[in-house]
GROMACS .gro file of N, CA, C and O in nm:
model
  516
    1UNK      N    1   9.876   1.266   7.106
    1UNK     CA    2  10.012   1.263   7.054
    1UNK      C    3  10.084   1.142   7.112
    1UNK      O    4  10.076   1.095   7.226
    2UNK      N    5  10.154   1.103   7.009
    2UNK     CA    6  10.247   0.971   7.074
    2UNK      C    7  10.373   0.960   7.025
    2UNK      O    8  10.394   0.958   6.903
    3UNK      N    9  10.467   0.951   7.113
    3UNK     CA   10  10.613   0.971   7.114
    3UNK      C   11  10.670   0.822   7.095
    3UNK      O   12  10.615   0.720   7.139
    4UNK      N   13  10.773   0.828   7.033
    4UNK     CA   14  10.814   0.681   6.991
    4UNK      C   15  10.978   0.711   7.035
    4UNK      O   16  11.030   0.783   6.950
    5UNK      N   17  11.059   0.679   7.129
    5UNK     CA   18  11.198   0.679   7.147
    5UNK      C   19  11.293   0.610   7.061
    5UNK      O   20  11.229   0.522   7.003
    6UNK      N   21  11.404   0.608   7.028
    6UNK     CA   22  11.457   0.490   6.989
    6UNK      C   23  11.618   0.518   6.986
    6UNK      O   24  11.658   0.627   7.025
    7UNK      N   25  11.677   0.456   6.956
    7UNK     CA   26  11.840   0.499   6.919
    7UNK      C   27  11.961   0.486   7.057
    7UNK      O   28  12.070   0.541   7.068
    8UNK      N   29  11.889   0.387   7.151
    8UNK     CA   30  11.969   0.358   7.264
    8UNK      C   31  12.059   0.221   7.214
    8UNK      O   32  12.074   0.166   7.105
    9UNK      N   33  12.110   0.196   7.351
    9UNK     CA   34  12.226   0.100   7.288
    9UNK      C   35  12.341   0.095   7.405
    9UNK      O   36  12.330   0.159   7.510
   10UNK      N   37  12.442   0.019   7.375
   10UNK     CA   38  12.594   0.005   7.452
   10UNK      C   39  12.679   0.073   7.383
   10UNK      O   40  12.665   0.085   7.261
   11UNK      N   41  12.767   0.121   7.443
   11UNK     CA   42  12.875   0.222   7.385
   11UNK      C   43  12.974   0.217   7.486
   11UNK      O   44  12.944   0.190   7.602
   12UNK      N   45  13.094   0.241   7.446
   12UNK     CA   46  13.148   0.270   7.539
   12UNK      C   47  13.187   0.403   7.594
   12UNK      O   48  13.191   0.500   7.518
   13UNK      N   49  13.221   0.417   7.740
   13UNK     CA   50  13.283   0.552   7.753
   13UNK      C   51  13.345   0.635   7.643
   13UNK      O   52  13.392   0.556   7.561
   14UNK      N   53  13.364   0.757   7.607
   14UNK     CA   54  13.378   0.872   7.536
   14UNK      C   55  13.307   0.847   7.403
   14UNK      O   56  13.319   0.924   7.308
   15UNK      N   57  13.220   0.714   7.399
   15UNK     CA   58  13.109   0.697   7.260
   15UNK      C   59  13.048   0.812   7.235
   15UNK      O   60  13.069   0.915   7.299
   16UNK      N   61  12.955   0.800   7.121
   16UNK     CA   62  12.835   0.859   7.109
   16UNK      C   63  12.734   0.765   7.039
   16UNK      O   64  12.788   0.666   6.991
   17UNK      N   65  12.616   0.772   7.025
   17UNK     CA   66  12.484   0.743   7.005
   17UNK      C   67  12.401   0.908   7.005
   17UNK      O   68  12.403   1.013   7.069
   18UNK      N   69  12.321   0.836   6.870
   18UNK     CA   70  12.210   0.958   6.864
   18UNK      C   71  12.071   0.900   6.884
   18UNK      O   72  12.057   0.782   6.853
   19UNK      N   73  11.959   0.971   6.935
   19UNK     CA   74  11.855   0.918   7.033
   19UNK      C   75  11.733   0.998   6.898
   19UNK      O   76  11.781   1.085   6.825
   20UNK      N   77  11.659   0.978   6.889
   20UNK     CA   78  11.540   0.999   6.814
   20UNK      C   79  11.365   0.983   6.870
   20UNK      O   80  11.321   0.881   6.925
   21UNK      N   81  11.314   1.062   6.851
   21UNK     CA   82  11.183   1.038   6.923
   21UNK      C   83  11.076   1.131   6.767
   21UNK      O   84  11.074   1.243   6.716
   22UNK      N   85  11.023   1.036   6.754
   22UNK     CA   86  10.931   1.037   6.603
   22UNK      C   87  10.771   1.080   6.712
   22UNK      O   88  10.744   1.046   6.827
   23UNK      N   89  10.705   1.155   6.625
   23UNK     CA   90  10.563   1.184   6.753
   23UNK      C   91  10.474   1.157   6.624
   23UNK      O   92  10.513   1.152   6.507
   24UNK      N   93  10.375   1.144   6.661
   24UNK     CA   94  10.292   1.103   6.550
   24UNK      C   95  10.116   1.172   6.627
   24UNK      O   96  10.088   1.196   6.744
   25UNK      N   97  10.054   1.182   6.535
   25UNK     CA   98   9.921   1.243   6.593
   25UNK      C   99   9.832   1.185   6.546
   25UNK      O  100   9.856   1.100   6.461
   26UNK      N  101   9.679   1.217   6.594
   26UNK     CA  102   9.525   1.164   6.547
   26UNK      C  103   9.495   1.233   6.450
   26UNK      O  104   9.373   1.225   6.441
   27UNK      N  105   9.543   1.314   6.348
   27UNK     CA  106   9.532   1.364   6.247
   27UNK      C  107   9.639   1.364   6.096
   27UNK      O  108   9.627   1.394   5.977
   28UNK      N  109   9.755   1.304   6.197
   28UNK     CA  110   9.827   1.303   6.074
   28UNK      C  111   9.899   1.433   6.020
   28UNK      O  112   9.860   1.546   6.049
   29UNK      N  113   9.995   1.409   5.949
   29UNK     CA  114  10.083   1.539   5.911
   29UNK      C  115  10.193   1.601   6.005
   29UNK      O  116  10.249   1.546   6.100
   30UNK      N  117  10.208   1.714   5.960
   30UNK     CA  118  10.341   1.781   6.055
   30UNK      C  119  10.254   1.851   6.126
   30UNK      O  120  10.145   1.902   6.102
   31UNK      N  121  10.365   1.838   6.271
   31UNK     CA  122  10.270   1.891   6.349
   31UNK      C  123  10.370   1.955   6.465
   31UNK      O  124  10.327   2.049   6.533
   32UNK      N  125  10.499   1.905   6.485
   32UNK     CA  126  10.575   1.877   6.590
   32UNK      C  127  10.635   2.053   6.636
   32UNK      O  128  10.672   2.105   6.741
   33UNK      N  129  10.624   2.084   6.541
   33UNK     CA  130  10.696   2.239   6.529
   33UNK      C  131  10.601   2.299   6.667
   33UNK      O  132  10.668   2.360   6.749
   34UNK      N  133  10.473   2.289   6.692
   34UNK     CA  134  10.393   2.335   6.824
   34UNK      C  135  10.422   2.285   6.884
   34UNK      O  136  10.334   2.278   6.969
   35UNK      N  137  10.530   2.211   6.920
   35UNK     CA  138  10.572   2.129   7.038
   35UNK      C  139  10.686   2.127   7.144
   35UNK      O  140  10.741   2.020   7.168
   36UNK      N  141  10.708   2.199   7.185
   36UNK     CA  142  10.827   2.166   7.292
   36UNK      C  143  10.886   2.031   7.320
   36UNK      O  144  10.861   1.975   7.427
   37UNK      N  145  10.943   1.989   7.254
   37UNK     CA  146  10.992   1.856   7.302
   37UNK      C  147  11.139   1.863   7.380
   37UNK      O  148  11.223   1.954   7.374
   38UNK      N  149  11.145   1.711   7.472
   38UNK     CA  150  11.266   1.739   7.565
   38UNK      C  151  11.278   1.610   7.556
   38UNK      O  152  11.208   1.534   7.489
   39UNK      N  153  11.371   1.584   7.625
   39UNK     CA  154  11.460   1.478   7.708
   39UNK      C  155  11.458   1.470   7.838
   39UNK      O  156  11.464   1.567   7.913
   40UNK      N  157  11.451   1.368   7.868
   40UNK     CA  158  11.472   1.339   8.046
   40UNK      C  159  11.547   1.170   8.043
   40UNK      O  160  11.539   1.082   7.957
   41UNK      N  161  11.613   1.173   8.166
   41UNK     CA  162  11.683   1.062   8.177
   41UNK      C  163  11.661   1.013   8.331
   41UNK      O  164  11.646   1.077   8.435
   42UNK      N  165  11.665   0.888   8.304
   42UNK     CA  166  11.635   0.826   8.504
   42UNK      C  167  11.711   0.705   8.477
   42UNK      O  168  11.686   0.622   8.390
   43UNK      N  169  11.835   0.704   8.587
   43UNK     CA  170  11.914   0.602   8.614
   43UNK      C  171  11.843   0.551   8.699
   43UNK      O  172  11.742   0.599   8.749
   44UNK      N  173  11.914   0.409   8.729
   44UNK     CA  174  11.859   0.305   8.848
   44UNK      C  175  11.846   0.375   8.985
   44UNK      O  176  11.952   0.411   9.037
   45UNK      N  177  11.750   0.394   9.040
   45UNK     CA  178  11.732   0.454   9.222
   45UNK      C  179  11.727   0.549   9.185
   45UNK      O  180  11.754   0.603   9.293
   46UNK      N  181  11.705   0.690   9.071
   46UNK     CA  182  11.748   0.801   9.084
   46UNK      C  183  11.615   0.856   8.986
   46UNK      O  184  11.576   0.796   8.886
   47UNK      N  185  11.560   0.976   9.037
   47UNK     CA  186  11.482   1.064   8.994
   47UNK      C  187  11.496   1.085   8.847
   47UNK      O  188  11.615   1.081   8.817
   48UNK      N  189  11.445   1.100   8.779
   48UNK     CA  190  11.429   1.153   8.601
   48UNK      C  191  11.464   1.243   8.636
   48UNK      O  192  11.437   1.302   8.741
   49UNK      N  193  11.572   1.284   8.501
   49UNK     CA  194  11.622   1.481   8.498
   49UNK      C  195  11.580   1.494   8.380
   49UNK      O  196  11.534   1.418   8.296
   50UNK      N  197  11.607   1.617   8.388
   50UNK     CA  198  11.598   1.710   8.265
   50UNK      C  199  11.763   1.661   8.198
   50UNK      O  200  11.862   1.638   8.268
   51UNK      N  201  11.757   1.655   8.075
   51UNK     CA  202  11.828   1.651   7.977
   51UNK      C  203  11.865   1.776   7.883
   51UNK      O  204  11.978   1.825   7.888
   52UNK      N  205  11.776   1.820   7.806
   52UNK     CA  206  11.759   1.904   7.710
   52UNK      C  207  11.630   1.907   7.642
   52UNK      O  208  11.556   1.808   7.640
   53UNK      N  209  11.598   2.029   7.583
   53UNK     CA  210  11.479   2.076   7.518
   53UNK      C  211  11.504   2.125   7.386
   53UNK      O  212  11.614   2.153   7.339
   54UNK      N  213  11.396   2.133   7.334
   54UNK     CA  214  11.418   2.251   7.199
   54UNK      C  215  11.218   2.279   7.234
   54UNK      O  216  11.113   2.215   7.240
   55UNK      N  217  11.274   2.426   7.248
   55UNK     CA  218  11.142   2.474   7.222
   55UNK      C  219  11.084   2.500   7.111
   55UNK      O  220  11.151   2.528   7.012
   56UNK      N  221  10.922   2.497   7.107
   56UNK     CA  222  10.837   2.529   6.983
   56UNK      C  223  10.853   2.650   6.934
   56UNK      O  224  10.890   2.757   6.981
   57UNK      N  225  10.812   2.606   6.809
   57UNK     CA  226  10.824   2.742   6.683
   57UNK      C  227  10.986   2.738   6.648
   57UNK      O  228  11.026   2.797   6.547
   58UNK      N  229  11.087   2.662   6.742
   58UNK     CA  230  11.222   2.662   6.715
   58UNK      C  231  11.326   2.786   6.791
   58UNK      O  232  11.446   2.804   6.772
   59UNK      N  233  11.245   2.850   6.871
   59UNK     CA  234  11.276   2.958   6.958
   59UNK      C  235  11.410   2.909   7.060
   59UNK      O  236  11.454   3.008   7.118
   60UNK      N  237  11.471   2.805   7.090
   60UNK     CA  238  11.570   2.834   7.173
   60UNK      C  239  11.563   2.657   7.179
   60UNK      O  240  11.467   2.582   7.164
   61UNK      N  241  11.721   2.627   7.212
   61UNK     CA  242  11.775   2.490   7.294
   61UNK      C  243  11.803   2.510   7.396
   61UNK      O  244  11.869   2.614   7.408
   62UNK      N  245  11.776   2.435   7.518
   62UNK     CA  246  11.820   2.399   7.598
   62UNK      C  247  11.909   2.259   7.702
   62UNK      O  248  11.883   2.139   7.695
   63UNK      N  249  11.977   2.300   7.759
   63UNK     CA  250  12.015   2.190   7.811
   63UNK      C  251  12.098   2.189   7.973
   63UNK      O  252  12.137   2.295   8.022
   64UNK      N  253  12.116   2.051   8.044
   64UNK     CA  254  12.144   2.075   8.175
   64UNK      C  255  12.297   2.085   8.162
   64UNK      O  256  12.374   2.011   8.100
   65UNK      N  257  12.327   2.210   8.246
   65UNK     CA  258  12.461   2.207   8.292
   65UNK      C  259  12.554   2.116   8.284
   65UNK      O  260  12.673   2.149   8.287
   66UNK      N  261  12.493   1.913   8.269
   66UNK     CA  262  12.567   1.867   8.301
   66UNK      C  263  12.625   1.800   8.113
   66UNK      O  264  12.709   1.719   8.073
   67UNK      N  265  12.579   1.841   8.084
   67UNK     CA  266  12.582   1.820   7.936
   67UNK      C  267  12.612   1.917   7.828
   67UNK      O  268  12.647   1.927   7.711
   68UNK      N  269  12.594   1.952   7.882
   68UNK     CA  270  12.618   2.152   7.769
   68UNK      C  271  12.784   2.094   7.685
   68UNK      O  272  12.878   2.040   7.744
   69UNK      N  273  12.779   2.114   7.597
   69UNK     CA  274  12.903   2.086   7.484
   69UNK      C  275  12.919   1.981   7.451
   69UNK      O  276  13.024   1.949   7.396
   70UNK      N  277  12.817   1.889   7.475
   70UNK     CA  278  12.878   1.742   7.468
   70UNK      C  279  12.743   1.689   7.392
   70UNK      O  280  12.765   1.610   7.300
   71UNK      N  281  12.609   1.722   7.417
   71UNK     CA  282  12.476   1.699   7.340
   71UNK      C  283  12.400   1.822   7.282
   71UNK      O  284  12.365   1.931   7.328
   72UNK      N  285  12.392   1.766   7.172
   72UNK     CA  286  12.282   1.850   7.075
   72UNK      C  287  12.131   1.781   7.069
   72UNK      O  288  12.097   1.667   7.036
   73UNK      N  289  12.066   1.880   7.109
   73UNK     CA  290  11.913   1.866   7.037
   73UNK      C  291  11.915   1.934   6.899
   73UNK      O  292  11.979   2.032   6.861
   74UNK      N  293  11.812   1.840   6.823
   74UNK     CA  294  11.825   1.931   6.700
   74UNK      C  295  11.683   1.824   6.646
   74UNK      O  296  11.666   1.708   6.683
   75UNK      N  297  11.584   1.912   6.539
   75UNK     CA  298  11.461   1.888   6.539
   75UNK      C  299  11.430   1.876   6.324
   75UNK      O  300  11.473   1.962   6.248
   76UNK      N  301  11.367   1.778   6.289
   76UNK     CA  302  11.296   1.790   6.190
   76UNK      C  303  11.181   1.798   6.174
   76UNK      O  304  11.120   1.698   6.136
   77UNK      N  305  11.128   1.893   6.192
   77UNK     CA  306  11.003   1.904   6.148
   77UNK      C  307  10.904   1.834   6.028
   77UNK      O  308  10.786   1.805   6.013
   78UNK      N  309  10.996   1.829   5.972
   78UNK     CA  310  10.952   1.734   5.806
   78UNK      C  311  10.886   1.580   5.822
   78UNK      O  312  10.810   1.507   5.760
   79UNK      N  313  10.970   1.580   5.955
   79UNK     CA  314  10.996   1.390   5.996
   79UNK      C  315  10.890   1.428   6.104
   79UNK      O  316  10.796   1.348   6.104
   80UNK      N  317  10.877   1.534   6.204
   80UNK     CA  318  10.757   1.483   6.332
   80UNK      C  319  10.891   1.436   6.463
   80UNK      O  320  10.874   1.368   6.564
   81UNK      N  321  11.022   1.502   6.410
   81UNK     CA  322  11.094   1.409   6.466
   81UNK      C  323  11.224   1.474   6.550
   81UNK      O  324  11.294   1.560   6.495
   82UNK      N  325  11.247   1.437   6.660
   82UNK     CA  326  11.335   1.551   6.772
   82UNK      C  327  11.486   1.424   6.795
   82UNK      O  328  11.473   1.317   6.855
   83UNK      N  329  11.609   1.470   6.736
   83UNK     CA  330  11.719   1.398   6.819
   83UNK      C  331  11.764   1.471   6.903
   83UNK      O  332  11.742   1.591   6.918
   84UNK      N  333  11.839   1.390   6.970
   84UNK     CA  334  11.974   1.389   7.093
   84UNK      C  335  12.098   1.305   7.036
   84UNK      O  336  12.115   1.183   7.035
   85UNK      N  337  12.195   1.428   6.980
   85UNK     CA  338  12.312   1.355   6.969
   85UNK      C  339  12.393   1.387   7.052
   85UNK      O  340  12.412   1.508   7.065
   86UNK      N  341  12.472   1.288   7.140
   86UNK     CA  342  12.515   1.258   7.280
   86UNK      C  343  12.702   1.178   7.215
   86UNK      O  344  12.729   1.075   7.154
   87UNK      N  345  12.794   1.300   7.276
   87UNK     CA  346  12.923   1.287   7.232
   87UNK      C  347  12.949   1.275   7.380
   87UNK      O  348  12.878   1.313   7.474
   88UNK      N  349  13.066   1.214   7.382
   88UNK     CA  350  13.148   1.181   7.516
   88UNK      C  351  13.065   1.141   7.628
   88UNK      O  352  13.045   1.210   7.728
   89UNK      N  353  13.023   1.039   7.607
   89UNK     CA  354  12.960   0.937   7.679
   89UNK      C  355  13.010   0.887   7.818
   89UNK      O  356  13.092   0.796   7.806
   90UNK      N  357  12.985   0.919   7.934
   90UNK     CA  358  13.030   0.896   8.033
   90UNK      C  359  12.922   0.751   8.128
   90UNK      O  360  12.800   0.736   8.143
   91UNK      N  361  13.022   0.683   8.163
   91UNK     CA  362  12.924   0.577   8.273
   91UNK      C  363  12.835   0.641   8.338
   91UNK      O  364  12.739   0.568   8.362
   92UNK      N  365  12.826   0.740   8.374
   92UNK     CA  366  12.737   0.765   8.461
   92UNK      C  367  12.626   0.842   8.420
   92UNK      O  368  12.541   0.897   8.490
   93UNK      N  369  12.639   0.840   8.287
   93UNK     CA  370  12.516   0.863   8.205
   93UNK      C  371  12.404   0.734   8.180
   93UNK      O  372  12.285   0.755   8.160
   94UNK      N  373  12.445   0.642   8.183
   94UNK     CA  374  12.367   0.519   8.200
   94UNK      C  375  12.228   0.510   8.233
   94UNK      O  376  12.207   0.484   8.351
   95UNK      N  377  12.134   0.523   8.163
   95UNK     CA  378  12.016   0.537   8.198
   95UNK      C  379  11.906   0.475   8.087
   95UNK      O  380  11.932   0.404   7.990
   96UNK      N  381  11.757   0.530   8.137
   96UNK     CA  382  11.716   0.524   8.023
   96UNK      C  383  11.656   0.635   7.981
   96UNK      O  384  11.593   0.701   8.064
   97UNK      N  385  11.662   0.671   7.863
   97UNK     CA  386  11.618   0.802   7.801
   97UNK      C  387  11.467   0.861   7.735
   97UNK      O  388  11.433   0.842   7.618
   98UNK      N  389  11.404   0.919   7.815
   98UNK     CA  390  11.280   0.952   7.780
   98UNK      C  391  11.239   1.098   7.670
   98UNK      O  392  11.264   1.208   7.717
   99UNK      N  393  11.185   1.092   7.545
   99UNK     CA  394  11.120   1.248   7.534
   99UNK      C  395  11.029   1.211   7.576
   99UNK      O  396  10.993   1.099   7.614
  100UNK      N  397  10.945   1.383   7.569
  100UNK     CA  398  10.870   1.439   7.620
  100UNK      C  399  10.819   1.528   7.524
  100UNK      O  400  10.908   1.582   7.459
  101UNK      N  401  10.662   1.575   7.482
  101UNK     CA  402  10.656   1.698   7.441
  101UNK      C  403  10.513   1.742   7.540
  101UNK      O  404  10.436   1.667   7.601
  102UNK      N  405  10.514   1.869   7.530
  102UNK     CA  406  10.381   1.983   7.526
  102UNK      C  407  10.382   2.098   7.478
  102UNK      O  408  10.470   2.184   7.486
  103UNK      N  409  10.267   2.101   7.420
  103UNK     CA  410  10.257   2.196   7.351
  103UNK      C  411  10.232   2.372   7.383
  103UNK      O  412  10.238   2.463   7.301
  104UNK      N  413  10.205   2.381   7.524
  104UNK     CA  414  10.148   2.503   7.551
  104UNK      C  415  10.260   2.555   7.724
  104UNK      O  416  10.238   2.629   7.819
  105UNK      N  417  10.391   2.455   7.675
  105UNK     CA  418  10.482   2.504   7.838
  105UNK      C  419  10.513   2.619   7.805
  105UNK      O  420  10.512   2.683   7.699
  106UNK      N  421  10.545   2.639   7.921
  106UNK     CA  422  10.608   2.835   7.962
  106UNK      C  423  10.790   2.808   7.950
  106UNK      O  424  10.831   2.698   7.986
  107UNK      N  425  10.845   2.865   7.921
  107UNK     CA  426  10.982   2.878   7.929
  107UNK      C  427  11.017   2.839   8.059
  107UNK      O  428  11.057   2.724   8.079
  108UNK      N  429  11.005   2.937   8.169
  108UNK     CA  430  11.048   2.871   8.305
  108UNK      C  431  11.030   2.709   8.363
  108UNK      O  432  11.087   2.659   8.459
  109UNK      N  433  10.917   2.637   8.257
  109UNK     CA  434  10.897   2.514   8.341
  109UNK      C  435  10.957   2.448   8.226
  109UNK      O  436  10.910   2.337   8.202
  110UNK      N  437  11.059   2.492   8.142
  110UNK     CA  438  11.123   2.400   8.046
  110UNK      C  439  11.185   2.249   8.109
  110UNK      O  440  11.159   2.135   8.072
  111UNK      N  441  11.251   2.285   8.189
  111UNK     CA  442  11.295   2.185   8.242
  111UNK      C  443  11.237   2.135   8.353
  111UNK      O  444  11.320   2.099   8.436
  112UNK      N  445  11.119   2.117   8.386
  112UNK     CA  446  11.032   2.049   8.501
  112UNK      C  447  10.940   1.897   8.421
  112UNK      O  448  10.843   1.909   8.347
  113UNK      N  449  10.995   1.782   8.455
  113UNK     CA  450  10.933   1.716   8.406
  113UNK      C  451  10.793   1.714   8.432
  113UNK      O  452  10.746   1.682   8.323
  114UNK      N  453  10.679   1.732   8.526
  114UNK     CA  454  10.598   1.752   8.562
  114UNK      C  455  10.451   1.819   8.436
  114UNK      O  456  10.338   1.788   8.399
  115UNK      N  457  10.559   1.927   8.414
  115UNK     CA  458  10.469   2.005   8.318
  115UNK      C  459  10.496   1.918   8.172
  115UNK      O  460  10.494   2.004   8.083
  116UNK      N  461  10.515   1.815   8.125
  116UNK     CA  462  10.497   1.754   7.985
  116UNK      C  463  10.408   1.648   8.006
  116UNK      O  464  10.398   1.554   8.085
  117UNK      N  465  10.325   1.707   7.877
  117UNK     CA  466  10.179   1.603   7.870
  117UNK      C  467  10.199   1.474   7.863
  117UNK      O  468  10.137   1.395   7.934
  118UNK      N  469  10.309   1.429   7.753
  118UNK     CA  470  10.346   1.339   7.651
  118UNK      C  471  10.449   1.289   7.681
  118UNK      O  472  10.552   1.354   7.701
  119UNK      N  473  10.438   1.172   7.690
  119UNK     CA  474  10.574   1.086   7.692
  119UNK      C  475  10.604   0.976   7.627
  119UNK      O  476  10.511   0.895   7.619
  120UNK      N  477  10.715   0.943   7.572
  120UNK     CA  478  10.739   0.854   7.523
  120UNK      C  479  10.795   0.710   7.580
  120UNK      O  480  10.736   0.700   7.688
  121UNK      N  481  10.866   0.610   7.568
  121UNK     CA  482  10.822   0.454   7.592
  121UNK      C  483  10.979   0.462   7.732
  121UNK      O  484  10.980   0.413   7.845
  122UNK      N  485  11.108   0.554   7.647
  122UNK     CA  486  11.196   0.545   7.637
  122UNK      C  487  11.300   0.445   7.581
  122UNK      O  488  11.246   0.383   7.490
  123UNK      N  489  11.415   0.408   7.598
  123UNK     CA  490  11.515   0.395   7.551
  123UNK      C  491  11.619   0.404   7.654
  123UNK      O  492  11.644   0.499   7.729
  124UNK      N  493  11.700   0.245   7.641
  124UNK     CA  494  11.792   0.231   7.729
  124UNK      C  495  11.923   0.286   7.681
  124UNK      O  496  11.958   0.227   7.580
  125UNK      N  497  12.017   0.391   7.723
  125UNK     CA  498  12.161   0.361   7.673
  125UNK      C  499  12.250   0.365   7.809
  125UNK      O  500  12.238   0.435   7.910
  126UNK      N  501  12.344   0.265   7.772
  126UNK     CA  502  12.407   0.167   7.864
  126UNK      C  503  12.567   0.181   7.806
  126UNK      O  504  12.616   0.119   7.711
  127UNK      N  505  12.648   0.308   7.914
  127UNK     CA  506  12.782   0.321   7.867
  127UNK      C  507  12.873   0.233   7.950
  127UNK      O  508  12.879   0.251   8.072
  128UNK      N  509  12.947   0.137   7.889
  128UNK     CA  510  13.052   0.069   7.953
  128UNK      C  511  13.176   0.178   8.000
  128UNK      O  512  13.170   0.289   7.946
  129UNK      N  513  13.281   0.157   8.089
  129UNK     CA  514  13.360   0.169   8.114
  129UNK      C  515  13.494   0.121   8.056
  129UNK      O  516  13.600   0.152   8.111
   0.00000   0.00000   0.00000
């Protein structure tokens, strides 16, 4: 599986930008729906977080505390294809933005970057002040 990021950019504070990650496979077709895909983000000096998820089969969104009302995950299956639309854009969101999928995580390790097979290239977004 291979994850393709894209949809970063400059914005300014209280912007938005929507983030896209297209997965594509060795077989071709839809496939993404078995997939847990997420988000993770790593600023300069600072550990990758968890962002948000949407779990497979379409069973539940998730997302970090620090974002809750402000980003949507939301998934086409048709496309192979997982966004992040990201409202009220804060500087200190500044990073660059990674998905992620696997196909066989447990709920509890939703948010552990560790447990995703797959990653994608990422994507810089860069909020001015």
């Amino acid at each position: 599986v291979q994850l393709q990021a894209s949809g970063g950019g400059l914005v300014q504070a209280g912007g938005s930008l929507r983030l896209s990650c297209v997965a594509s496979g060795p077989s071709g077709g839809t496939f993404i729906s078995r997939y847990t895909v997420a988000w993770f983000r790593q600023a300069p000096g600072k550990e990758r977080e968890f962002v948000s998820a949407s779990r497979r089969g379409g069973t539940g969104t998730y997302y970090a505390d620090s974002v809750k009302g402000r980003f949507t995950i939301s998934r086409d299956n048709s496309k192979n294809t997982v966004y992040l639309q990201m409202n009220s854009l804060g500087p200190e969101e500044t990073a660059v933005y990674y998905c992620a999928a696997d196909q066989y995580l447990i709920l509890s390790s939703i948010r552990t970057r560790d447990q995703y097979d797959y990653w994608g290239q990422g994507t810089q977004v860069t909020v001015s002040s």
